[in-house]
Structures are given as C-alpha cells and as structure tokens.
Tab-separated table of C-alpha atoms in Angstrom:
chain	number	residue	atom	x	y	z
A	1	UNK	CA	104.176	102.889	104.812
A	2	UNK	CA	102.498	99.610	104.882
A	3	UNK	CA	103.046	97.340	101.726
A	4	UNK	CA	100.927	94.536	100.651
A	5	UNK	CA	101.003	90.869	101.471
A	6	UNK	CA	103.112	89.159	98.960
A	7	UNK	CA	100.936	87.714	96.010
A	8	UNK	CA	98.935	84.198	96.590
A	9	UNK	CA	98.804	83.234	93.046
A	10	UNK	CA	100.448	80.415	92.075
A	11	UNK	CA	102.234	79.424	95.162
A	12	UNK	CA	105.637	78.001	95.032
A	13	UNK	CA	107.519	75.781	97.301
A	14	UNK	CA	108.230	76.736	101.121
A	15	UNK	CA	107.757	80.703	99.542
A	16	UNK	CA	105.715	83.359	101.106
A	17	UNK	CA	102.908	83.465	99.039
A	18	UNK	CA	102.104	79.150	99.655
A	19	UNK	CA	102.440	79.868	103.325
A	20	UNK	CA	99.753	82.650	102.871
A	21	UNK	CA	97.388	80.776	100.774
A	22	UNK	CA	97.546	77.981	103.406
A	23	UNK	CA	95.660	80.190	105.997
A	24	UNK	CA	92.085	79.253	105.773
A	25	UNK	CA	92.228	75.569	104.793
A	26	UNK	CA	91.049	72.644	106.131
A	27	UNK	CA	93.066	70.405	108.909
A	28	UNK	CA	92.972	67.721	105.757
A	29	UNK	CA	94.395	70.105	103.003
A	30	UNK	CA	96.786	68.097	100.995
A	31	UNK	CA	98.741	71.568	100.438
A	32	UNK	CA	99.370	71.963	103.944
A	33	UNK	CA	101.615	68.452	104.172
A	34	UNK	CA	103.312	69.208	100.822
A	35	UNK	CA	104.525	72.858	102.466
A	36	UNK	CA	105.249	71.074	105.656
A	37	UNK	CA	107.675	68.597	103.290
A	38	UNK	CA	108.670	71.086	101.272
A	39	UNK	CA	110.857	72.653	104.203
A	40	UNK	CA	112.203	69.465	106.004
A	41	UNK	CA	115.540	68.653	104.846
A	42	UNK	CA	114.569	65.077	104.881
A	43	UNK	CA	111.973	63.113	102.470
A	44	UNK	CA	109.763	63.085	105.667
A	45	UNK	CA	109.270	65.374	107.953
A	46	UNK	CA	108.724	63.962	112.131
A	47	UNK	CA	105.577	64.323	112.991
A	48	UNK	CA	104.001	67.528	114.677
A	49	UNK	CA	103.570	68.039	118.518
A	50	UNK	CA	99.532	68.867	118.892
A	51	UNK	CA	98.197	70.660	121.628
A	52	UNK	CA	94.502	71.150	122.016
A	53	UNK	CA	92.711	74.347	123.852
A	54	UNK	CA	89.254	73.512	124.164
A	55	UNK	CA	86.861	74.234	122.892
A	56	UNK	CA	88.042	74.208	119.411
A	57	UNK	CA	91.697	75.253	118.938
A	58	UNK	CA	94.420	73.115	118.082
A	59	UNK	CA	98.102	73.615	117.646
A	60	UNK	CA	100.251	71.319	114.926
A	61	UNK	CA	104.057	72.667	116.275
A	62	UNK	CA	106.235	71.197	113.573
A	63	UNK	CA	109.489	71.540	115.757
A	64	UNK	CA	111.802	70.400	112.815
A	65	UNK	CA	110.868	73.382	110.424
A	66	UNK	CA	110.317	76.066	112.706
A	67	UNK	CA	106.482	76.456	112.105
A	68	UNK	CA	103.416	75.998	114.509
A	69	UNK	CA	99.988	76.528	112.892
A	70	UNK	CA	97.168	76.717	114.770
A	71	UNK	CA	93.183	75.758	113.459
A	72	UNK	CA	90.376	77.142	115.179
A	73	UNK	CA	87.604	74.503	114.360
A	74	UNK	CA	89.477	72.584	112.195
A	75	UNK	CA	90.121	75.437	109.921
A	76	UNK	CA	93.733	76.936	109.840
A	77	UNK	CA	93.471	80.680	111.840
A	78	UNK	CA	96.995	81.073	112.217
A	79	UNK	CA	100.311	80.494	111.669
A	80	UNK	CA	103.850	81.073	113.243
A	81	UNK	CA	107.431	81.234	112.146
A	82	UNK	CA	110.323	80.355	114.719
A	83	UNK	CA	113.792	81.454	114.739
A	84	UNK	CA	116.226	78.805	115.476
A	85	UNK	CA	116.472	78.012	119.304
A	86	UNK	CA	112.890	79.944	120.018
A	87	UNK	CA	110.649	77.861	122.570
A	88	UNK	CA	112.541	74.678	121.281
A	89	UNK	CA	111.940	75.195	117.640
A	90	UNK	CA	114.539	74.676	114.618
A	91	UNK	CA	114.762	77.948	112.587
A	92	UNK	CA	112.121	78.319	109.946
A	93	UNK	CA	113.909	78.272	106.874
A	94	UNK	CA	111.196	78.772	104.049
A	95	UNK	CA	110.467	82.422	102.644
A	96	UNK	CA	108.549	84.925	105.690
A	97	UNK	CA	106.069	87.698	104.008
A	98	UNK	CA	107.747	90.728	103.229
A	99	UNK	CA	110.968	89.652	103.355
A	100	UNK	CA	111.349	89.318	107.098
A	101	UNK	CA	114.562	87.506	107.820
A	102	UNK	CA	114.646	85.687	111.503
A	103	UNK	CA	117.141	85.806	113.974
A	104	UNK	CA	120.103	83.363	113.870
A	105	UNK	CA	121.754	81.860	116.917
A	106	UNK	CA	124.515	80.536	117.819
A	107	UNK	CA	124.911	77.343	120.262
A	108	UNK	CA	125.152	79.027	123.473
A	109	UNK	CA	121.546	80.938	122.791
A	110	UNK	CA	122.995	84.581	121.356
A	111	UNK	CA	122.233	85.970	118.260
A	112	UNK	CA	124.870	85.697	115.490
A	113	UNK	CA	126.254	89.647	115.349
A	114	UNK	CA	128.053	88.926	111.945
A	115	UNK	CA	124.386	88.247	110.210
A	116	UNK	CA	123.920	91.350	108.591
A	117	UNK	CA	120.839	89.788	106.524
A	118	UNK	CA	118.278	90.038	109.487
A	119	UNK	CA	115.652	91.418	110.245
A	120	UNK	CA	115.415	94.035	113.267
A	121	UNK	CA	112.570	95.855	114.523
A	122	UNK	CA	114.292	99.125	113.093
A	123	UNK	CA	114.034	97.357	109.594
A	124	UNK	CA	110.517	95.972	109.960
A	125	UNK	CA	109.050	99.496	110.707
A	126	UNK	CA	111.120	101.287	107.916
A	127	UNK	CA	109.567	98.535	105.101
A	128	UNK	CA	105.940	99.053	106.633
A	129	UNK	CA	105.813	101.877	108.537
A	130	UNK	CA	104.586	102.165	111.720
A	131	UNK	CA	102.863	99.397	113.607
A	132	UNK	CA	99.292	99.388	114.548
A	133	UNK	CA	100.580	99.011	118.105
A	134	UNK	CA	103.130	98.115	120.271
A	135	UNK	CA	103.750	95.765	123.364
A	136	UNK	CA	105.537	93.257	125.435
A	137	UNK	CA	104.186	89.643	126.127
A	138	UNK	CA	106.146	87.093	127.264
A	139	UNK	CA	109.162	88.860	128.553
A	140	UNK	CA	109.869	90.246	124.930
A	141	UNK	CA	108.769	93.282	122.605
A	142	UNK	CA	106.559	92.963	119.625
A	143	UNK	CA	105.076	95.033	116.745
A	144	UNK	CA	101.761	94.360	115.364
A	145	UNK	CA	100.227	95.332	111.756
A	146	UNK	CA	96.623	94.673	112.034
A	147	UNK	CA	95.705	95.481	108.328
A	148	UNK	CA	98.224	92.689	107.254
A	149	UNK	CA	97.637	90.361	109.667
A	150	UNK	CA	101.110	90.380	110.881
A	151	UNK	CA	102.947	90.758	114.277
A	152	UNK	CA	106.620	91.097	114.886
A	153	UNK	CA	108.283	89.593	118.140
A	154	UNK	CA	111.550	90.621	118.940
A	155	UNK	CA	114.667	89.540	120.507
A	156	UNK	CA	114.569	92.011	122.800
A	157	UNK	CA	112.817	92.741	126.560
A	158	UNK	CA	112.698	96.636	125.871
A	159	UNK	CA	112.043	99.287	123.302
A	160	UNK	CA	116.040	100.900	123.047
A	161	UNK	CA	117.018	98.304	120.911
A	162	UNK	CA	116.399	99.124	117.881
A	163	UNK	CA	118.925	96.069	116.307
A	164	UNK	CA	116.593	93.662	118.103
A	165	UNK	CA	116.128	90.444	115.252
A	166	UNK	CA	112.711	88.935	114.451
A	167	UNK	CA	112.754	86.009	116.496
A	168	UNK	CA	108.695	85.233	115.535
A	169	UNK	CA	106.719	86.115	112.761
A	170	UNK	CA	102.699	85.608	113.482
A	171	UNK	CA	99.991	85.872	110.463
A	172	UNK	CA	96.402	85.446	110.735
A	173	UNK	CA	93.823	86.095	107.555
A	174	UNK	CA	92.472	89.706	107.693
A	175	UNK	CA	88.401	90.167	107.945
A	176	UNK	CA	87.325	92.215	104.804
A	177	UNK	CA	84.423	93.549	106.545
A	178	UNK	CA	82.072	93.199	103.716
C-alpha cells in the first residue's frame, strides 16, 4: 500500500516535510542554506563539493550532513540522503520521508547489527507496498516508487536479503500530468 508524502505545510527544521518543500527551488533559495545549517552540528556548515554535468546539471554534495542535491538548470530536481560511510558521506541525520531510517556503520565499514531502528528493504515494502520496480545499479539493490518520487538503495548486492538497511534515499518532484 503506498502512503502519501509527508505534509509540506509549514516545514520545520531538518524534518521531512522542509526537505520536500525544498525540491523545486531556486539554486539561490534562502531555505535551502537554512536546511543545510539546520543539520550541521556546527554554526556553519563546510562548504559543498559541486560537480557539473553539462549541459545543465549540477551537484551541491554536502559531505558533512549526508545530503547531495542536484539542480537541473538551476532549479533543484533532486535530492539524496546518505548513510554514514556511503561514497564518503557523513550519515544524514535530519528526518527521511516516511520514516525511512538509514543504515548505521560501524568503523570498519559493516552495518551496526544491534540497530534495531533501521530501515530494511523488508520494512520499506511492508509501509508502501510494493515498488514500482526493482533493480541493481552500482553493485547494490534498489526499490523504486515512481508515484512518490522515491527510490530505495540497499545495503545489499542481491535480492535474499531481506534485512538489507537503506543506505540511500533518492526523491525527485512527481509530474501531475495536468
């Protein structure tokens, strides 16, 4: 059963709903920086790694809170969550959508067995049913929700895991099709 995306009303800080409304703002947003701030544990946070794909995307990684979001003509398309350790990221720790949890890891690179508050692809698809498809990309297994503009990637290079963590959580703005 799919649910809904978690309200965009009046956004708070670092929770679901602000990372939501963010999608579809400008590269100059003032909201963007104060969610960016809102998750560093320091009064500022470093500065983002950018990476440009011409001829009109551009990544801001923000390494220190675990959050890349990319802008497709200066306009932001998309946005991803990082689990600690993932492609040299720290762990996200504001609120994910639906109340996605993402994997924790120790030093040595494994995920923490004794967190019993994470997410796993076996507790994704029981919360919103089953995925609009399936796949593997980049050497790990994902799930996909196209109606919520959601996918899933898990810690995991095959499907008989079904305790494999969230280890990213993608969202892009759904087309209405009016």
């Amino acid at each position: 059963r799919e649910e809904s995306p978690p309200s965009v009303g009046s956004p708070g800080v670092g929770d679901a709903s602000a990372l939501l409304a963010l999608l579809g703002t400008s590269e100059n947003d003032g909201r963007v920086g104060r969610y960016v701030k809102s998750l560093a544990q320091s009064a500022r946070p470093s500065k983002p790694e950018r990476n440009s794909f011409p001829p009109s995307c551009e990544y801001f990684n923000h390494k220190s809170v675990g959050l890349s979001l990319a802008y497709e003509s200066g306009v932001l398309d998309a946005i991803h969550l990082y689990a600690d350790g993932v492609d040299g990221f720290t762990g996200f720790k504001g609120q994910a959508p639906w109340g996605v949890t993402l994997c924790d890891f120790e030093g040595n690179g494994e995920v923490l067995l004794s967190d019993r508050n994470r997410s796993t692809g076996k507790t994704v698809v029981e919360k919103l049913g089953e995925p609009t498809s399936k796949g593997k990309a980049g050497g790990f297994v994902f799930v996909q929700y196209d109606a919520l503009g959601v996918k899933f990637d898990l810690e995991s290079s095959d499907w008989e895991n079904a305790e494999a963590c969230v280890r990213c959580v993608s969202l892009w703005t759904v087309a209405t099709g009016k």
